[in-house]
Amino acid sequence: MAAVEAWFLGGPVDGRLMPVEVSGDGNPPAVVKLPQTGFYVGTSDVPAPAVEHVYVLAERLDDVEVYQYRQPAPEATD
């Protein structure tokens, strides 16, 4: 697996450096989706659906790809 080092800004992994797998031609993905992880603890019999945290490729600094957190769209209320 070929990967590049990426810096994530904002969101649940703010400031973290992590490897990101690149495509066959060596390009990093335009969007990285990080699934919510952890344990479910609650009073409901059914856990809430998993949440994906979306990061968008923003720039490159000194051979490190920079991904910026994209806030989820507000839910429409009727």
PDB file of N, CA, C and O in Angstrom:
ATOM      1  N   MET A   1       0.835  -1.180   0.000  1.00  0.00           N
ATOM      2  CA  MET A   1       0.000   0.000   0.000  1.00  0.00           C
ATOM      3  C   MET A   1       0.877   1.240   0.000  1.00  0.00           C
ATOM      4  O   MET A   1       1.615   1.476   0.938  1.00  0.00           O
ATOM      5  N   ALA A   2       0.822   2.019  -1.055  1.00  0.00           N
ATOM      6  CA  ALA A   2       1.537   3.289  -1.106  1.00  0.00           C
ATOM      7  C   ALA A   2       0.699   4.355  -0.417  1.00  0.00           C
ATOM      8  O   ALA A   2      -0.516   4.404  -0.574  1.00  0.00           O
ATOM      9  N   ALA A   3       1.354   5.181   0.381  1.00  0.00           N
ATOM     10  CA  ALA A   3       0.620   6.208   1.125  1.00  0.00           C
ATOM     11  C   ALA A   3       1.455   7.472   1.229  1.00  0.00           C
ATOM     12  O   ALA A   3       2.666   7.458   1.027  1.00  0.00           O
ATOM     13  N   VAL A   4       0.764   8.565   1.523  1.00  0.00           N
ATOM     14  CA  VAL A   4       1.415   9.842   1.794  1.00  0.00           C
ATOM     15  C   VAL A   4       1.035  10.254   3.210  1.00  0.00           C
ATOM     16  O   VAL A   4       0.035   9.798   3.755  1.00  0.00           O
ATOM     17  N   GLU A   5       1.845  11.125   3.789  1.00  0.00           N
ATOM     18  CA  GLU A   5       1.513  11.652   5.101  1.00  0.00           C
ATOM     19  C   GLU A   5       0.510  12.777   4.916  1.00  0.00           C
ATOM     20  O   GLU A   5       0.671  13.624   4.038  1.00  0.00           O
ATOM     21  N   ALA A   6      -0.530  12.791   5.739  1.00  0.00           N
ATOM     22  CA  ALA A   6      -1.561  13.818   5.637  1.00  0.00           C
ATOM     23  C   ALA A   6      -1.832  14.420   7.003  1.00  0.00           C
ATOM     24  O   ALA A   6      -1.779  13.739   8.022  1.00  0.00           O
ATOM     25  N   TRP A   7      -2.108  15.719   6.986  1.00  0.00           N
ATOM     26  CA  TRP A   7      -2.417  16.466   8.197  1.00  0.00           C
ATOM     27  C   TRP A   7      -3.896  16.812   8.140  1.00  0.00           C
ATOM     28  O   TRP A   7      -4.369  17.354   7.140  1.00  0.00           O
ATOM     29  N   PHE A   8      -4.633  16.506   9.195  1.00  0.00           N
ATOM     30  CA  PHE A   8      -6.079  16.744   9.237  1.00  0.00           C
ATOM     31  C   PHE A   8      -6.383  17.923  10.143  1.00  0.00           C
ATOM     32  O   PHE A   8      -5.972  17.939  11.299  1.00  0.00           O
ATOM     33  N   LEU A   9      -7.115  18.895   9.612  1.00  0.00           N
ATOM     34  CA  LEU A   9      -7.459  20.103  10.364  1.00  0.00           C
ATOM     35  C   LEU A   9      -8.956  20.175  10.616  1.00  0.00           C
ATOM     36  O   LEU A   9      -9.758  19.950   9.713  1.00  0.00           O
ATOM     37  N   GLY A  10      -9.326  20.496  11.847  1.00  0.00           N
ATOM     38  CA  GLY A  10     -10.727  20.602  12.221  1.00  0.00           C
ATOM     39  C   GLY A  10     -11.330  19.236  12.476  1.00  0.00           C
ATOM     40  O   GLY A  10     -10.705  18.200  12.262  1.00  0.00           O
ATOM     41  N   GLY A  11     -12.556  19.217  12.954  1.00  0.00           N
ATOM     42  CA  GLY A  11     -13.259  17.951  13.157  1.00  0.00           C
ATOM     43  C   GLY A  11     -12.677  17.113  14.274  1.00  0.00           C
ATOM     44  O   GLY A  11     -11.874  17.581  15.079  1.00  0.00           O
ATOM     45  N   PRO A  12     -13.053  15.848  14.309  1.00  0.00           N
ATOM     46  CA  PRO A  12     -12.674  14.988  15.431  1.00  0.00           C
ATOM     47  C   PRO A  12     -11.200  14.573  15.467  1.00  0.00           C
ATOM     48  O   PRO A  12     -10.727  14.118  16.493  1.00  0.00           O
ATOM     49  N   VAL A  13     -10.468  14.712  14.385  1.00  0.00           N
ATOM     50  CA  VAL A  13      -9.049  14.328  14.392  1.00  0.00           C
ATOM     51  C   VAL A  13      -8.153  15.546  14.137  1.00  0.00           C
ATOM     52  O   VAL A  13      -7.087  15.436  13.552  1.00  0.00           O
ATOM     53  N   ASP A  14      -8.570  16.701  14.614  1.00  0.00           N
ATOM     54  CA  ASP A  14      -7.844  17.950  14.382  1.00  0.00           C
ATOM     55  C   ASP A  14      -6.384  17.853  14.794  1.00  0.00           C
ATOM     56  O   ASP A  14      -6.066  17.404  15.886  1.00  0.00           O
ATOM     57  N   GLY A  15      -5.517  18.259  13.891  1.00  0.00           N
ATOM     58  CA  GLY A  15      -4.091  18.311  14.173  1.00  0.00           C
ATOM     59  C   GLY A  15      -3.361  16.992  14.070  1.00  0.00           C
ATOM     60  O   GLY A  15      -2.164  16.918  14.329  1.00  0.00           O
ATOM     61  N   ARG A  16      -4.036  15.935  13.676  1.00  0.00           N
ATOM     62  CA  ARG A  16      -3.413  14.614  13.629  1.00  0.00           C
ATOM     63  C   ARG A  16      -2.751  14.377  12.276  1.00  0.00           C
ATOM     64  O   ARG A  16      -3.291  14.723  11.236  1.00  0.00           O
ATOM     65  N   LEU A  17      -1.587  13.764  12.298  1.00  0.00           N
ATOM     66  CA  LEU A  17      -0.896  13.317  11.089  1.00  0.00           C
ATOM     67  C   LEU A  17      -1.171  11.829  10.927  1.00  0.00           C
ATOM     68  O   LEU A  17      -1.003  11.061  11.878  1.00  0.00           O
ATOM     69  N   MET A  18      -1.619  11.429   9.726  1.00  0.00           N
ATOM     70  CA  MET A  18      -1.920  10.022   9.467  1.00  0.00           C
ATOM     71  C   MET A  18      -1.572   9.703   8.024  1.00  0.00           C
ATOM     72  O   MET A  18      -1.617  10.578   7.161  1.00  0.00           O
ATOM     73  N   PRO A  19      -1.256   8.441   7.739  1.00  0.00           N
ATOM     74  CA  PRO A  19      -1.024   8.053   6.344  1.00  0.00           C
ATOM     75  C   PRO A  19      -2.352   7.948   5.596  1.00  0.00           C
ATOM     76  O   PRO A  19      -3.366   7.544   6.159  1.00  0.00           O
ATOM     77  N   VAL A  20      -2.326   8.337   4.322  1.00  0.00           N
ATOM     78  CA  VAL A  20      -3.498   8.229   3.446  1.00  0.00           C
ATOM     79  C   VAL A  20      -3.059   7.470   2.205  1.00  0.00           C
ATOM     80  O   VAL A  20      -2.056   7.830   1.567  1.00  0.00           O
ATOM     81  N   GLU A  21      -3.783   6.415   1.877  1.00  0.00           N
ATOM     82  CA  GLU A  21      -3.455   5.596   0.705  1.00  0.00           C
ATOM     83  C   GLU A  21      -3.649   6.411  -0.568  1.00  0.00           C
ATOM     84  O   GLU A  21      -4.612   7.157  -0.708  1.00  0.00           O
ATOM     85  N   VAL A  22      -2.724   6.261  -1.496  1.00  0.00           N
ATOM     86  CA  VAL A  22      -2.795   6.976  -2.769  1.00  0.00           C
ATOM     87  C   VAL A  22      -3.285   6.045  -3.870  1.00  0.00           C
ATOM     88  O   VAL A  22      -3.261   4.827  -3.731  1.00  0.00           O
ATOM     89  N   SER A  23      -3.713   6.642  -4.983  1.00  0.00           N
ATOM     90  CA  SER A  23      -4.182   5.859  -6.126  1.00  0.00           C
ATOM     91  C   SER A  23      -2.982   5.235  -6.842  1.00  0.00           C
ATOM     92  O   SER A  23      -1.830   5.500  -6.499  1.00  0.00           O
ATOM     93  N   GLY A  24      -3.262   4.433  -7.868  1.00  0.00           N
ATOM     94  CA  GLY A  24      -2.214   3.769  -8.625  1.00  0.00           C
ATOM     95  C   GLY A  24      -1.230   4.732  -9.266  1.00  0.00           C
ATOM     96  O   GLY A  24      -0.058   4.406  -9.452  1.00  0.00           O
ATOM     97  N   ASP A  25      -1.687   5.948  -9.588  1.00  0.00           N
ATOM     98  CA  ASP A  25      -0.788   6.937 -10.199  1.00  0.00           C
ATOM     99  C   ASP A  25      -0.113   7.837  -9.163  1.00  0.00           C
ATOM    100  O   ASP A  25       0.546   8.812  -9.504  1.00  0.00           O
ATOM    101  N   GLY A  26      -0.298   7.529  -7.863  1.00  0.00           N
ATOM    102  CA  GLY A  26       0.400   8.250  -6.805  1.00  0.00           C
ATOM    103  C   GLY A  26      -0.305   9.482  -6.284  1.00  0.00           C
ATOM    104  O   GLY A  26       0.264  10.222  -5.488  1.00  0.00           O
ATOM    105  N   ASN A  27      -1.544   9.727  -6.705  1.00  0.00           N
ATOM    106  CA  ASN A  27      -2.281  10.904  -6.243  1.00  0.00           C
ATOM    107  C   ASN A  27      -3.113  10.587  -5.011  1.00  0.00           C
ATOM    108  O   ASN A  27      -3.755   9.537  -4.943  1.00  0.00           O
ATOM    109  N   PRO A  28      -3.137  11.516  -4.040  1.00  0.00           N
ATOM    110  CA  PRO A  28      -3.978  11.306  -2.866  1.00  0.00           C
ATOM    111  C   PRO A  28      -5.447  11.510  -3.236  1.00  0.00           C
ATOM    112  O   PRO A  28      -5.757  12.212  -4.205  1.00  0.00           O
ATOM    113  N   PRO A  29      -6.376  10.933  -2.486  1.00  0.00           N
ATOM    114  CA  PRO A  29      -7.794  11.129  -2.782  1.00  0.00           C
ATOM    115  C   PRO A  29      -8.217  12.568  -2.498  1.00  0.00           C
ATOM    116  O   PRO A  29      -7.653  13.226  -1.621  1.00  0.00           O
ATOM    117  N   ALA A  30      -9.213  13.055  -3.230  1.00  0.00           N
ATOM    118  CA  ALA A  30      -9.726  14.412  -3.019  1.00  0.00           C
ATOM    119  C   ALA A  30     -10.524  14.508  -1.729  1.00  0.00           C
ATOM    120  O   ALA A  30     -10.590  15.568  -1.109  1.00  0.00           O
ATOM    121  N   VAL A  31     -11.126  13.389  -1.314  1.00  0.00           N
ATOM    122  CA  VAL A  31     -11.954  13.352  -0.106  1.00  0.00           C
ATOM    123  C   VAL A  31     -11.588  12.115   0.700  1.00  0.00           C
ATOM    124  O   VAL A  31     -11.400  11.039   0.141  1.00  0.00           O
ATOM    125  N   VAL A  32     -11.485  12.287   2.015  1.00  0.00           N
ATOM    126  CA  VAL A  32     -11.260  11.168   2.927  1.00  0.00           C
ATOM    127  C   VAL A  32     -12.444  11.128   3.883  1.00  0.00           C
ATOM    128  O   VAL A  32     -12.802  12.146   4.478  1.00  0.00           O
ATOM    129  N   LYS A  33     -13.056   9.954   4.026  1.00  0.00           N
ATOM    130  CA  LYS A  33     -14.170   9.780   4.951  1.00  0.00           C
ATOM    131  C   LYS A  33     -13.714   8.898   6.103  1.00  0.00           C
ATOM    132  O   LYS A  33     -13.265   7.779   5.889  1.00  0.00           O
ATOM    133  N   LEU A  34     -13.811   9.438   7.305  1.00  0.00           N
ATOM    134  CA  LEU A  34     -13.410   8.707   8.499  1.00  0.00           C
ATOM    135  C   LEU A  34     -14.661   8.304   9.264  1.00  0.00           C
ATOM    136  O   LEU A  34     -15.408   9.169   9.733  1.00  0.00           O
ATOM    137  N   PRO A  35     -14.921   7.017   9.398  1.00  0.00           N
ATOM    138  CA  PRO A  35     -16.113   6.598  10.133  1.00  0.00           C
ATOM    139  C   PRO A  35     -15.948   6.846  11.624  1.00  0.00           C
ATOM    140  O   PRO A  35     -14.846   6.766  12.160  1.00  0.00           O
ATOM    141  N   GLN A  36     -17.054   7.166  12.270  1.00  0.00           N
ATOM    142  CA  GLN A  36     -17.051   7.336  13.721  1.00  0.00           C
ATOM    143  C   GLN A  36     -16.737   5.998  14.349  1.00  0.00           C
ATOM    144  O   GLN A  36     -17.246   4.968  13.922  1.00  0.00           O
ATOM    145  N   THR A  37     -15.894   6.003  15.341  1.00  0.00           N
ATOM    146  CA  THR A  37     -15.542   4.763  16.017  1.00  0.00           C
ATOM    147  C   THR A  37     -15.823   4.889  17.501  1.00  0.00           C
ATOM    148  O   THR A  37     -15.998   5.980  18.020  1.00  0.00           O
ATOM    149  N   GLY A  38     -15.857   3.793  18.156  1.00  0.00           N
ATOM    150  CA  GLY A  38     -16.065   3.795  19.595  1.00  0.00           C
ATOM    151  C   GLY A  38     -17.123   2.790  19.982  1.00  0.00           C
ATOM    152  O   GLY A  38     -17.575   1.981  19.180  1.00  0.00           O
ATOM    153  N   PHE A  39     -17.514   2.844  21.227  1.00  0.00           N
ATOM    154  CA  PHE A  39     -18.500   1.921  21.755  1.00  0.00           C
ATOM    155  C   PHE A  39     -19.842   2.615  21.875  1.00  0.00           C
ATOM    156  O   PHE A  39     -19.915   3.802  22.136  1.00  0.00           O
ATOM    157  N   TYR A  40     -20.903   1.834  21.710  1.00  0.00           N
ATOM    158  CA  TYR A  40     -22.253   2.358  21.878  1.00  0.00           C
ATOM    159  C   TYR A  40     -22.688   2.144  23.318  1.00  0.00           C
ATOM    160  O   TYR A  40     -22.682   1.024  23.820  1.00  0.00           O
ATOM    161  N   VAL A  41     -23.034   3.221  23.989  1.00  0.00           N
ATOM    162  CA  VAL A  41     -23.569   3.142  25.338  1.00  0.00           C
ATOM    163  C   VAL A  41     -24.778   4.070  25.369  1.00  0.00           C
ATOM    164  O   VAL A  41     -24.655   5.264  25.124  1.00  0.00           O
ATOM    165  N   GLY A  42     -25.944   3.527  25.621  1.00  0.00           N
ATOM    166  CA  GLY A  42     -27.131   4.363  25.654  1.00  0.00           C
ATOM    167  C   GLY A  42     -28.338   3.609  26.164  1.00  0.00           C
ATOM    168  O   GLY A  42     -28.284   2.409  26.426  1.00  0.00           O
ATOM    169  N   THR A  43     -29.441   4.319  26.277  1.00  0.00           N
ATOM    170  CA  THR A  43     -30.658   3.716  26.809  1.00  0.00           C
ATOM    171  C   THR A  43     -31.553   3.160  25.717  1.00  0.00           C
ATOM    172  O   THR A  43     -32.464   2.400  26.000  1.00  0.00           O
ATOM    173  N   SER A  44     -31.294   3.514  24.479  1.00  0.00           N
ATOM    174  CA  SER A  44     -32.115   3.023  23.373  1.00  0.00           C
ATOM    175  C   SER A  44     -31.731   1.590  23.023  1.00  0.00           C
ATOM    176  O   SER A  44     -30.587   1.180  23.186  1.00  0.00           O
ATOM    177  N   ASP A  45     -32.701   0.840  22.523  1.00  0.00           N
ATOM    178  CA  ASP A  45     -32.435  -0.531  22.083  1.00  0.00           C
ATOM    179  C   ASP A  45     -31.696  -0.557  20.748  1.00  0.00           C
ATOM    180  O   ASP A  45     -31.096  -1.558  20.382  1.00  0.00           O
ATOM    181  N   VAL A  46     -31.761   0.551  20.013  1.00  0.00           N
ATOM    182  CA  VAL A  46     -31.160   0.611  18.678  1.00  0.00           C
ATOM    183  C   VAL A  46     -30.139   1.753  18.645  1.00  0.00           C
ATOM    184  O   VAL A  46     -30.481   2.896  18.912  1.00  0.00           O
ATOM    185  N   PRO A  47     -28.882   1.442  18.339  1.00  0.00           N
ATOM    186  CA  PRO A  47     -27.890   2.515  18.267  1.00  0.00           C
ATOM    187  C   PRO A  47     -28.147   3.424  17.073  1.00  0.00           C
ATOM    188  O   PRO A  47     -28.746   3.023  16.082  1.00  0.00           O
ATOM    189  N   ALA A  48     -27.709   4.661  17.187  1.00  0.00           N
ATOM    190  CA  ALA A  48     -27.812   5.613  16.080  1.00  0.00           C
ATOM    191  C   ALA A  48     -26.915   5.153  14.947  1.00  0.00           C
ATOM    192  O   ALA A  48     -25.941   4.426  15.173  1.00  0.00           O
ATOM    193  N   PRO A  49     -27.236   5.529  13.718  1.00  0.00           N
ATOM    194  CA  PRO A  49     -26.376   5.135  12.596  1.00  0.00           C
ATOM    195  C   PRO A  49     -24.968   5.724  12.750  1.00  0.00           C
ATOM    196  O   PRO A  49     -24.788   6.769  13.369  1.00  0.00           O
ATOM    197  N   ALA A  50     -24.004   5.028  12.190  1.00  0.00           N
ATOM    198  CA  ALA A  50     -22.621   5.517  12.240  1.00  0.00           C
ATOM    199  C   ALA A  50     -22.512   6.855  11.515  1.00  0.00           C
ATOM    200  O   ALA A  50     -23.248   7.129  10.574  1.00  0.00           O
ATOM    201  N   VAL A  51     -21.589   7.667  11.963  1.00  0.00           N
ATOM    202  CA  VAL A  51     -21.374   8.993  11.378  1.00  0.00           C
ATOM    203  C   VAL A  51     -20.053   8.980  10.626  1.00  0.00           C
ATOM    204  O   VAL A  51     -19.054   8.466  11.120  1.00  0.00           O
ATOM    205  N   GLU A  52     -20.043   9.525   9.417  1.00  0.00           N
ATOM    206  CA  GLU A  52     -18.798   9.680   8.671  1.00  0.00           C
ATOM    207  C   GLU A  52     -18.346  11.123   8.771  1.00  0.00           C
ATOM    208  O   GLU A  52     -19.143  12.039   8.585  1.00  0.00           O
ATOM    209  N   HIS A  53     -17.084  11.301   9.096  1.00  0.00           N
ATOM    210  CA  HIS A  53     -16.500  12.631   9.147  1.00  0.00           C
ATOM    211  C   HIS A  53     -15.743  12.832   7.838  1.00  0.00           C
ATOM    212  O   HIS A  53     -14.873  12.037   7.490  1.00  0.00           O
ATOM    213  N   VAL A  54     -16.081  13.890   7.118  1.00  0.00           N
ATOM    214  CA  VAL A  54     -15.555  14.110   5.772  1.00  0.00           C
ATOM    215  C   VAL A  54     -14.472  15.192   5.813  1.00  0.00           C
ATOM    216  O   VAL A  54     -14.682  16.277   6.358  1.00  0.00           O
ATOM    217  N   TYR A  55     -13.332  14.863   5.201  1.00  0.00           N
ATOM    218  CA  TYR A  55     -12.218  15.801   5.069  1.00  0.00           C
ATOM    219  C   TYR A  55     -11.910  15.968   3.584  1.00  0.00           C
ATOM    220  O   TYR A  55     -11.860  14.989   2.845  1.00  0.00           O
ATOM    221  N   VAL A  56     -11.691  17.213   3.158  1.00  0.00           N
ATOM    222  CA  VAL A  56     -11.447  17.528   1.755  1.00  0.00           C
ATOM    223  C   VAL A  56      -9.996  17.992   1.595  1.00  0.00           C
ATOM    224  O   VAL A  56      -9.499  18.796   2.400  1.00  0.00           O
ATOM    225  N   LEU A  57      -9.339  17.488   0.554  1.00  0.00           N
ATOM    226  CA  LEU A  57      -7.959  17.887   0.275  1.00  0.00           C
ATOM    227  C   LEU A  57      -7.910  19.392   0.016  1.00  0.00           C
ATOM    228  O   LEU A  57      -8.614  19.901  -0.853  1.00  0.00           O
ATOM    229  N   ALA A  58      -7.118  20.112   0.790  1.00  0.00           N
ATOM    230  CA  ALA A  58      -7.093  21.567   0.702  1.00  0.00           C
ATOM    231  C   ALA A  58      -5.807  22.102   0.068  1.00  0.00           C
ATOM    232  O   ALA A  58      -5.856  23.009  -0.753  1.00  0.00           O
ATOM    233  N   GLU A  59      -4.670  21.568   0.475  1.00  0.00           N
ATOM    234  CA  GLU A  59      -3.397  22.062  -0.034  1.00  0.00           C
ATOM    235  C   GLU A  59      -2.283  21.078   0.297  1.00  0.00           C
ATOM    236  O   GLU A  59      -2.523  20.027   0.871  1.00  0.00           O
ATOM    237  N   ARG A  60      -1.079  21.466  -0.048  1.00  0.00           N
ATOM    238  CA  ARG A  60       0.107  20.653   0.255  1.00  0.00           C
ATOM    239  C   ARG A  60       1.152  21.563   0.887  1.00  0.00           C
ATOM    240  O   ARG A  60       1.460  22.616   0.360  1.00  0.00           O
ATOM    241  N   LEU A  61       1.690  21.136   2.026  1.00  0.00           N
ATOM    242  CA  LEU A  61       2.725  21.908   2.721  1.00  0.00           C
ATOM    243  C   LEU A  61       3.923  21.015   2.973  1.00  0.00           C
ATOM    244  O   LEU A  61       3.820  20.021   3.702  1.00  0.00           O
ATOM    245  N   ASP A  62       5.048  21.335   2.379  1.00  0.00           N
ATOM    246  CA  ASP A  62       6.291  20.589   2.618  1.00  0.00           C
ATOM    247  C   ASP A  62       6.099  19.076   2.515  1.00  0.00           C
ATOM    248  O   ASP A  62       6.406  18.336   3.438  1.00  0.00           O
ATOM    249  N   ASP A  63       5.564  18.613   1.409  1.00  0.00           N
ATOM    250  CA  ASP A  63       5.344  17.189   1.144  1.00  0.00           C
ATOM    251  C   ASP A  63       4.315  16.529   2.065  1.00  0.00           C
ATOM    252  O   ASP A  63       4.298  15.309   2.198  1.00  0.00           O
ATOM    253  N   VAL A  64       3.479  17.318   2.720  1.00  0.00           N
ATOM    254  CA  VAL A  64       2.400  16.791   3.550  1.00  0.00           C
ATOM    255  C   VAL A  64       1.092  17.297   2.964  1.00  0.00           C
ATOM    256  O   VAL A  64       0.895  18.493   2.791  1.00  0.00           O
ATOM    257  N   GLU A  65       0.187  16.365   2.657  1.00  0.00           N
ATOM    258  CA  GLU A  65      -1.136  16.747   2.160  1.00  0.00           C
ATOM    259  C   GLU A  65      -1.953  17.285   3.335  1.00  0.00           C
ATOM    260  O   GLU A  65      -1.895  16.732   4.442  1.00  0.00           O
ATOM    261  N   VAL A  66      -2.708  18.329   3.115  1.00  0.00           N
ATOM    262  CA  VAL A  66      -3.526  18.931   4.167  1.00  0.00           C
ATOM    263  C   VAL A  66      -4.998  18.731   3.813  1.00  0.00           C
ATOM    264  O   VAL A  66      -5.445  19.138   2.744  1.00  0.00           O
ATOM    265  N   TYR A  67      -5.730  18.105   4.728  1.00  0.00           N
ATOM    266  CA  TYR A  67      -7.162  17.879   4.562  1.00  0.00           C
ATOM    267  C   TYR A  67      -7.919  18.728   5.572  1.00  0.00           C
ATOM    268  O   TYR A  67      -7.571  18.755   6.753  1.00  0.00           O
ATOM    269  N   GLN A  68      -8.945  19.426   5.107  1.00  0.00           N
ATOM    270  CA  GLN A  68      -9.755  20.300   5.951  1.00  0.00           C
ATOM    271  C   GLN A  68     -11.109  19.643   6.208  1.00  0.00           C
ATOM    272  O   GLN A  68     -11.734  19.131   5.286  1.00  0.00           O
ATOM    273  N   TYR A  69     -11.546  19.682   7.461  1.00  0.00           N
ATOM    274  CA  TYR A  69     -12.829  19.094   7.840  1.00  0.00           C
ATOM    275  C   TYR A  69     -13.974  19.837   7.152  1.00  0.00           C
ATOM    276  O   TYR A  69     -13.974  21.066   7.091  1.00  0.00           O
ATOM    277  N   ARG A  70     -14.929  19.094   6.629  1.00  0.00           N
ATOM    278  CA  ARG A  70     -16.117  19.699   6.024  1.00  0.00           C
ATOM    279  C   ARG A  70     -17.299  19.426   6.944  1.00  0.00           C
ATOM    280  O   ARG A  70     -17.654  18.281   7.183  1.00  0.00           O
ATOM    281  N   GLN A  71     -17.866  20.510   7.446  1.00  0.00           N
ATOM    282  CA  GLN A  71     -19.018  20.397   8.349  1.00  0.00           C
ATOM    283  C   GLN A  71     -20.172  19.714   7.641  1.00  0.00           C
ATOM    284  O   GLN A  71     -20.404  19.955   6.453  1.00  0.00           O
ATOM    285  N   PRO A  72     -20.911  18.856   8.333  1.00  0.00           N
ATOM    286  CA  PRO A  72     -22.085  18.246   7.700  1.00  0.00           C
ATOM    287  C   PRO A  72     -23.129  19.323   7.394  1.00  0.00           C
ATOM    288  O   PRO A  72     -23.229  20.321   8.112  1.00  0.00           O
ATOM    289  N   ALA A  73     -23.875  19.116   6.333  1.00  0.00           N
ATOM    290  CA  ALA A  73     -24.939  20.059   5.975  1.00  0.00           C
ATOM    291  C   ALA A  73     -26.005  20.011   7.044  1.00  0.00           C
ATOM    292  O   ALA A  73     -26.340  18.944   7.562  1.00  0.00           O
ATOM    293  N   PRO A  74     -26.537  21.177   7.401  1.00  0.00           N
ATOM    294  CA  PRO A  74     -27.604  21.173   8.420  1.00  0.00           C
ATOM    295  C   PRO A  74     -28.818  20.406   7.900  1.00  0.00           C
ATOM    296  O   PRO A  74     -29.141  20.474   6.722  1.00  0.00           O
ATOM    297  N   GLU A  75     -29.444  19.671   8.809  1.00  0.00           N
ATOM    298  CA  GLU A  75     -30.621  18.900   8.421  1.00  0.00           C
ATOM    299  C   GLU A  75     -31.804  19.843   8.222  1.00  0.00           C
ATOM    300  O   GLU A  75     -32.011  20.767   8.999  1.00  0.00           O
ATOM    301  N   ALA A  76     -32.549  19.587   7.166  1.00  0.00           N
ATOM    302  CA  ALA A  76     -33.725  20.404   6.882  1.00  0.00           C
ATOM    303  C   ALA A  76     -34.835  20.048   7.861  1.00  0.00           C
ATOM    304  O   ALA A  76     -35.047  18.888   8.192  1.00  0.00           O
ATOM    305  N   THR A  77     -35.520  21.070   8.337  1.00  0.00           N
ATOM    306  CA  THR A  77     -36.659  20.845   9.222  1.00  0.00           C
ATOM    307  C   THR A  77     -37.920  21.265   8.493  1.00  0.00           C
ATOM    308  O   THR A  77     -37.941  22.268   7.782  1.00  0.00           O
ATOM    309  N   ASP A  78     -38.932  20.499   8.659  1.00  0.00           N
ATOM    310  CA  ASP A  78     -40.198  20.805   7.975  1.00  0.00           C
ATOM    311  C   ASP A  78     -41.136  21.555   8.876  1.00  0.00           C
ATOM    312  O   ASP A  78     -41.136  21.536  10.010  1.00  0.00           O
TER     313      ASP A  78
END
